[in-house]
Amino acid sequence: MLVTGSDILVPARAGKYGVGSFNTNNMEITQAIIGTAEKLRSPVMVQISEGALKYGGKDLVNITIDLATRASVPVAIHLDHGSSYESALNAIRLGFTSVMIDASHHGFEENAHETRRVVEAAHAMGVTVEAEIGRLGGIEEHIVVSEEDAFLTNPEEAQRFVDATGVDYLAIAIGTSHGAYKGKGRPFIDHARIEKCSQLMPIPLVAHGSSGVPTSIVERLRAAGGEIGEAHGIADEDLQQATQHGIAKVNVDTDLRLAMTVGIREALQKNPKEFDPRKILGPARDLMAEMVELKMRVLGSVGKA
């Protein structure tokens, strides 16, 4: 069933579990996400970025809306990192039930102003809104933030931001980062900062850049001929602890990208003569479903639908 982000995230925050918000770019990824949610009876959010919209257009949105509407579990369709008021409104017109306005690269006042504009328009259409304060490092499509430009969220400032904008859920910078390279070794997650934000703000909190980048999938990528550096992700224990203190939405993209690439590479490595796309993309879809299941179990959303 197609629902808003708040319909999913408010119960998650109250129940102290997390909900995976997985990025999609095509039919197979969307099937892996929603199919696994149904299998595990888990609520889920499916994210479409501006880059994915440019790639898949209305066709990608229609596929996602159709699968979400026919699903027997709650599914929200979310605009990931909307860069402007116009982008958010376009997503609402396309049928998204949740949108993000990311004006975190601006100062506090401009970020709040742009967010408030989106909140007013979205709420009038029954759509819920995510914003961000603080800046995550790393690379995700059009977003490139160096270590020098990244900074963690100030809890008191975040509270003022929520009060000023009426945003429904807030992404906070707590030590996670976009992409497969999140530092050397296990990234440090500032749990004390999460707890302080949670104490000051009753709304669901969001962790971006939360792929686990499992060693097993990295090793399989290399074994199948792929090249990847010393990739590291966010530890399961850190995500589980974070869900106990207000993190209700957990963004995952890199894990599915890696799984899809591994599935395709392994299928072609096993049979270089294969040219049936179903036999190439099918294994990739299955492996992505495994990654979605792993994350849902880690976050504790299984059986919550």
Short mmCIF file of N, CA and C in Angstrom, two decimals, residues 226-295:
data_model
loop_
_atom_site.label_atom_id
_atom_site.label_comp_id
_atom_site.label_asym_id
_atom_site.label_seq_id
_atom_site.Cartn_x
_atom_site.Cartn_y
_atom_site.Cartn_z
N GLY A 226 35.99 -7.09 -10.77
CA GLY A 226 35.76 -5.68 -10.48
C GLY A 226 36.92 -5.07 -9.72
N GLU A 227 37.02 -3.77 -9.77
CA GLU A 227 38.07 -3.05 -9.06
C GLU A 227 37.44 -2.10 -8.06
N ILE A 228 37.88 -2.20 -6.82
CA ILE A 228 37.37 -1.33 -5.76
C ILE A 228 38.46 -1.18 -4.71
N GLY A 229 38.59 0.00 -4.16
CA GLY A 229 39.61 0.25 -3.15
C GLY A 229 39.23 -0.30 -1.79
N GLU A 230 39.82 0.25 -0.75
CA GLU A 230 39.55 -0.20 0.61
C GLU A 230 38.22 0.40 1.08
N ALA A 231 37.14 -0.24 0.68
CA ALA A 231 35.80 0.25 0.99
C ALA A 231 35.39 -0.19 2.39
N HIS A 232 34.74 0.72 3.09
CA HIS A 232 34.24 0.43 4.44
C HIS A 232 32.84 1.02 4.60
N GLY A 233 32.02 0.32 5.38
CA GLY A 233 30.66 0.79 5.61
C GLY A 233 30.37 1.00 7.08
N ILE A 234 29.09 1.22 7.37
CA ILE A 234 28.64 1.46 8.74
C ILE A 234 28.33 0.12 9.40
N ALA A 235 28.87 -0.08 10.59
CA ALA A 235 28.70 -1.35 11.30
C ALA A 235 27.25 -1.57 11.71
N ASP A 236 26.82 -2.82 11.64
CA ASP A 236 25.46 -3.17 12.04
C ASP A 236 25.17 -2.73 13.47
N GLU A 237 26.14 -2.91 14.35
CA GLU A 237 25.92 -2.56 15.76
C GLU A 237 25.66 -1.07 15.92
N ASP A 238 26.32 -0.24 15.13
CA ASP A 238 26.10 1.20 15.22
C ASP A 238 24.69 1.56 14.77
N LEU A 239 24.21 0.92 13.71
CA LEU A 239 22.85 1.20 13.24
C LEU A 239 21.82 0.74 14.26
N GLN A 240 22.05 -0.43 14.84
CA GLN A 240 21.11 -0.93 15.84
C GLN A 240 21.06 -0.02 17.05
N GLN A 241 22.20 0.47 17.48
CA GLN A 241 22.23 1.39 18.62
C GLN A 241 21.54 2.71 18.27
N ALA A 242 21.76 3.17 17.05
CA ALA A 242 21.17 4.45 16.63
C ALA A 242 19.65 4.39 16.61
N THR A 243 19.09 3.24 16.24
CA THR A 243 17.63 3.13 16.19
C THR A 243 17.00 3.21 17.58
N GLN A 244 17.78 2.96 18.60
CA GLN A 244 17.27 3.07 19.97
C GLN A 244 17.18 4.51 20.43
N HIS A 245 17.74 5.43 19.64
CA HIS A 245 17.78 6.84 20.04
C HIS A 245 17.29 7.76 18.92
N GLY A 246 16.25 7.32 18.23
CA GLY A 246 15.56 8.24 17.33
C GLY A 246 15.82 8.09 15.85
N ILE A 247 16.86 7.37 15.44
CA ILE A 247 17.09 7.16 14.01
C ILE A 247 16.05 6.15 13.50
N ALA A 248 15.14 6.64 12.65
CA ALA A 248 14.05 5.80 12.16
C ALA A 248 14.17 5.50 10.68
N LYS A 249 14.84 6.36 9.93
CA LYS A 249 15.02 6.18 8.48
C LYS A 249 16.50 6.01 8.20
N VAL A 250 16.84 4.92 7.53
CA VAL A 250 18.25 4.59 7.27
C VAL A 250 18.44 4.43 5.77
N ASN A 251 19.21 5.32 5.18
CA ASN A 251 19.39 5.35 3.72
C ASN A 251 20.44 4.35 3.26
N VAL A 252 20.09 3.59 2.21
CA VAL A 252 20.99 2.57 1.68
C VAL A 252 20.97 2.63 0.16
N ASP A 253 22.14 2.83 -0.44
CA ASP A 253 22.27 2.86 -1.89
C ASP A 253 23.46 2.02 -2.33
N THR A 254 24.64 2.30 -1.79
CA THR A 254 25.86 1.64 -2.23
C THR A 254 25.78 0.12 -2.15
N ASP A 255 25.18 -0.40 -1.08
CA ASP A 255 25.09 -1.87 -0.93
C ASP A 255 24.37 -2.50 -2.12
N LEU A 256 23.29 -1.85 -2.59
CA LEU A 256 22.54 -2.42 -3.72
C LEU A 256 23.31 -2.25 -5.02
N ARG A 257 24.02 -1.16 -5.17
CA ARG A 257 24.85 -0.98 -6.37
C ARG A 257 25.92 -2.07 -6.44
N LEU A 258 26.56 -2.33 -5.32
CA LEU A 258 27.59 -3.38 -5.29
C LEU A 258 26.98 -4.74 -5.59
N ALA A 259 25.84 -5.05 -4.96
CA ALA A 259 25.21 -6.35 -5.16
C ALA A 259 24.79 -6.54 -6.62
N MET A 260 24.24 -5.52 -7.22
CA MET A 260 23.82 -5.64 -8.62
C MET A 260 25.02 -5.88 -9.53
N THR A 261 26.10 -5.14 -9.29
CA THR A 261 27.30 -5.30 -10.10
C THR A 261 27.89 -6.69 -9.94
N VAL A 262 27.92 -7.17 -8.71
CA VAL A 262 28.45 -8.52 -8.47
C VAL A 262 27.58 -9.57 -9.17
N GLY A 263 26.27 -9.44 -9.05
CA GLY A 263 25.38 -10.41 -9.69
C GLY A 263 25.57 -10.47 -11.19
N ILE A 264 25.71 -9.32 -11.82
CA ILE A 264 25.90 -9.27 -13.27
C ILE A 264 27.27 -9.84 -13.63
N ARG A 265 28.31 -9.42 -12.93
CA ARG A 265 29.66 -9.90 -13.24
C ARG A 265 29.77 -11.41 -13.05
N GLU A 266 29.20 -11.93 -11.98
CA GLU A 266 29.29 -13.37 -11.73
C GLU A 266 28.54 -14.16 -12.78
N ALA A 267 27.37 -13.65 -13.19
CA ALA A 267 26.59 -14.35 -14.22
C ALA A 267 27.36 -14.42 -15.54
N LEU A 268 28.00 -13.34 -15.91
CA LEU A 268 28.75 -13.32 -17.17
C LEU A 268 30.06 -14.08 -17.06
N GLN A 269 30.65 -14.06 -15.86
CA GLN A 269 31.87 -14.83 -15.65
C GLN A 269 31.58 -16.33 -15.73
N LYS A 270 30.46 -16.73 -15.18
CA LYS A 270 30.06 -18.14 -15.21
C LYS A 270 29.75 -18.60 -16.62
N ASN A 271 29.12 -17.75 -17.42
CA ASN A 271 28.77 -18.10 -18.79
C ASN A 271 29.02 -16.90 -19.70
N PRO A 272 30.24 -16.76 -20.22
CA PRO A 272 30.58 -15.61 -21.07
C PRO A 272 29.73 -15.52 -22.34
N LYS A 273 29.11 -16.61 -22.73
CA LYS A 273 28.30 -16.60 -23.95
C LYS A 273 26.86 -16.13 -23.70
N GLU A 274 26.52 -15.92 -22.44
CA GLU A 274 25.14 -15.56 -22.11
C GLU A 274 24.79 -14.16 -22.64
N PHE A 275 23.63 -14.05 -23.28
CA PHE A 275 23.16 -12.72 -23.68
C PHE A 275 21.66 -12.54 -23.44
N ASP A 276 21.08 -13.46 -22.66
CA ASP A 276 19.69 -13.31 -22.24
C ASP A 276 19.67 -12.41 -21.02
N PRO A 277 19.10 -11.20 -21.13
CA PRO A 277 19.14 -10.26 -20.00
C PRO A 277 18.47 -10.80 -18.74
N ARG A 278 17.51 -11.70 -18.90
CA ARG A 278 16.84 -12.26 -17.73
C ARG A 278 17.80 -13.12 -16.91
N LYS A 279 18.71 -13.79 -17.59
CA LYS A 279 19.66 -14.66 -16.89
C LYS A 279 20.87 -13.88 -16.38
N ILE A 280 20.98 -12.62 -16.79
CA ILE A 280 22.04 -11.75 -16.30
C ILE A 280 21.53 -10.88 -15.16
N LEU A 281 20.35 -10.30 -15.35
CA LEU A 281 19.79 -9.41 -14.34
C LEU A 281 19.05 -10.16 -13.23
N GLY A 282 18.57 -11.36 -13.52
CA GLY A 282 17.87 -12.15 -12.50
C GLY A 282 18.74 -12.43 -11.29
N PRO A 283 19.96 -12.97 -11.47
CA PRO A 283 20.83 -13.20 -10.31
C PRO A 283 21.18 -11.91 -9.57
N ALA A 284 21.30 -10.81 -10.32
CA ALA A 284 21.58 -9.53 -9.68
C ALA A 284 20.41 -9.10 -8.79
N ARG A 285 19.20 -9.30 -9.27
CA ARG A 285 18.02 -8.98 -8.47
C ARG A 285 17.97 -9.84 -7.21
N ASP A 286 18.30 -11.11 -7.33
CA ASP A 286 18.29 -12.01 -6.17
C ASP A 286 19.32 -11.57 -5.13
N LEU A 287 20.50 -11.16 -5.59
CA LEU A 287 21.54 -10.76 -4.66
C LEU A 287 21.18 -9.43 -3.98
N MET A 288 20.56 -8.53 -4.72
CA MET A 288 20.09 -7.29 -4.10
C MET A 288 19.03 -7.57 -3.05
N ALA A 289 18.15 -8.53 -3.32
CA ALA A 289 17.12 -8.90 -2.34
C ALA A 289 17.77 -9.41 -1.05
N GLU A 290 18.87 -10.15 -1.19
CA GLU A 290 19.59 -10.63 0.00
C GLU A 290 20.13 -9.47 0.82
N MET A 291 20.63 -8.44 0.13
CA MET A 291 21.17 -7.28 0.83
C MET A 291 20.07 -6.51 1.53
N VAL A 292 18.91 -6.39 0.88
CA VAL A 292 17.77 -5.71 1.51
C VAL A 292 17.33 -6.47 2.75
N GLU A 293 17.26 -7.78 2.65
CA GLU A 293 16.85 -8.60 3.80
C GLU A 293 17.83 -8.43 4.95
N LEU A 294 19.11 -8.46 4.64
CA LEU A 294 20.12 -8.29 5.69
C LEU A 294 19.92 -6.98 6.43
N LYS A 295 19.68 -5.91 5.68
CA LYS A 295 19.53 -4.60 6.32
C LYS A 295 18.23 -4.53 7.13
#
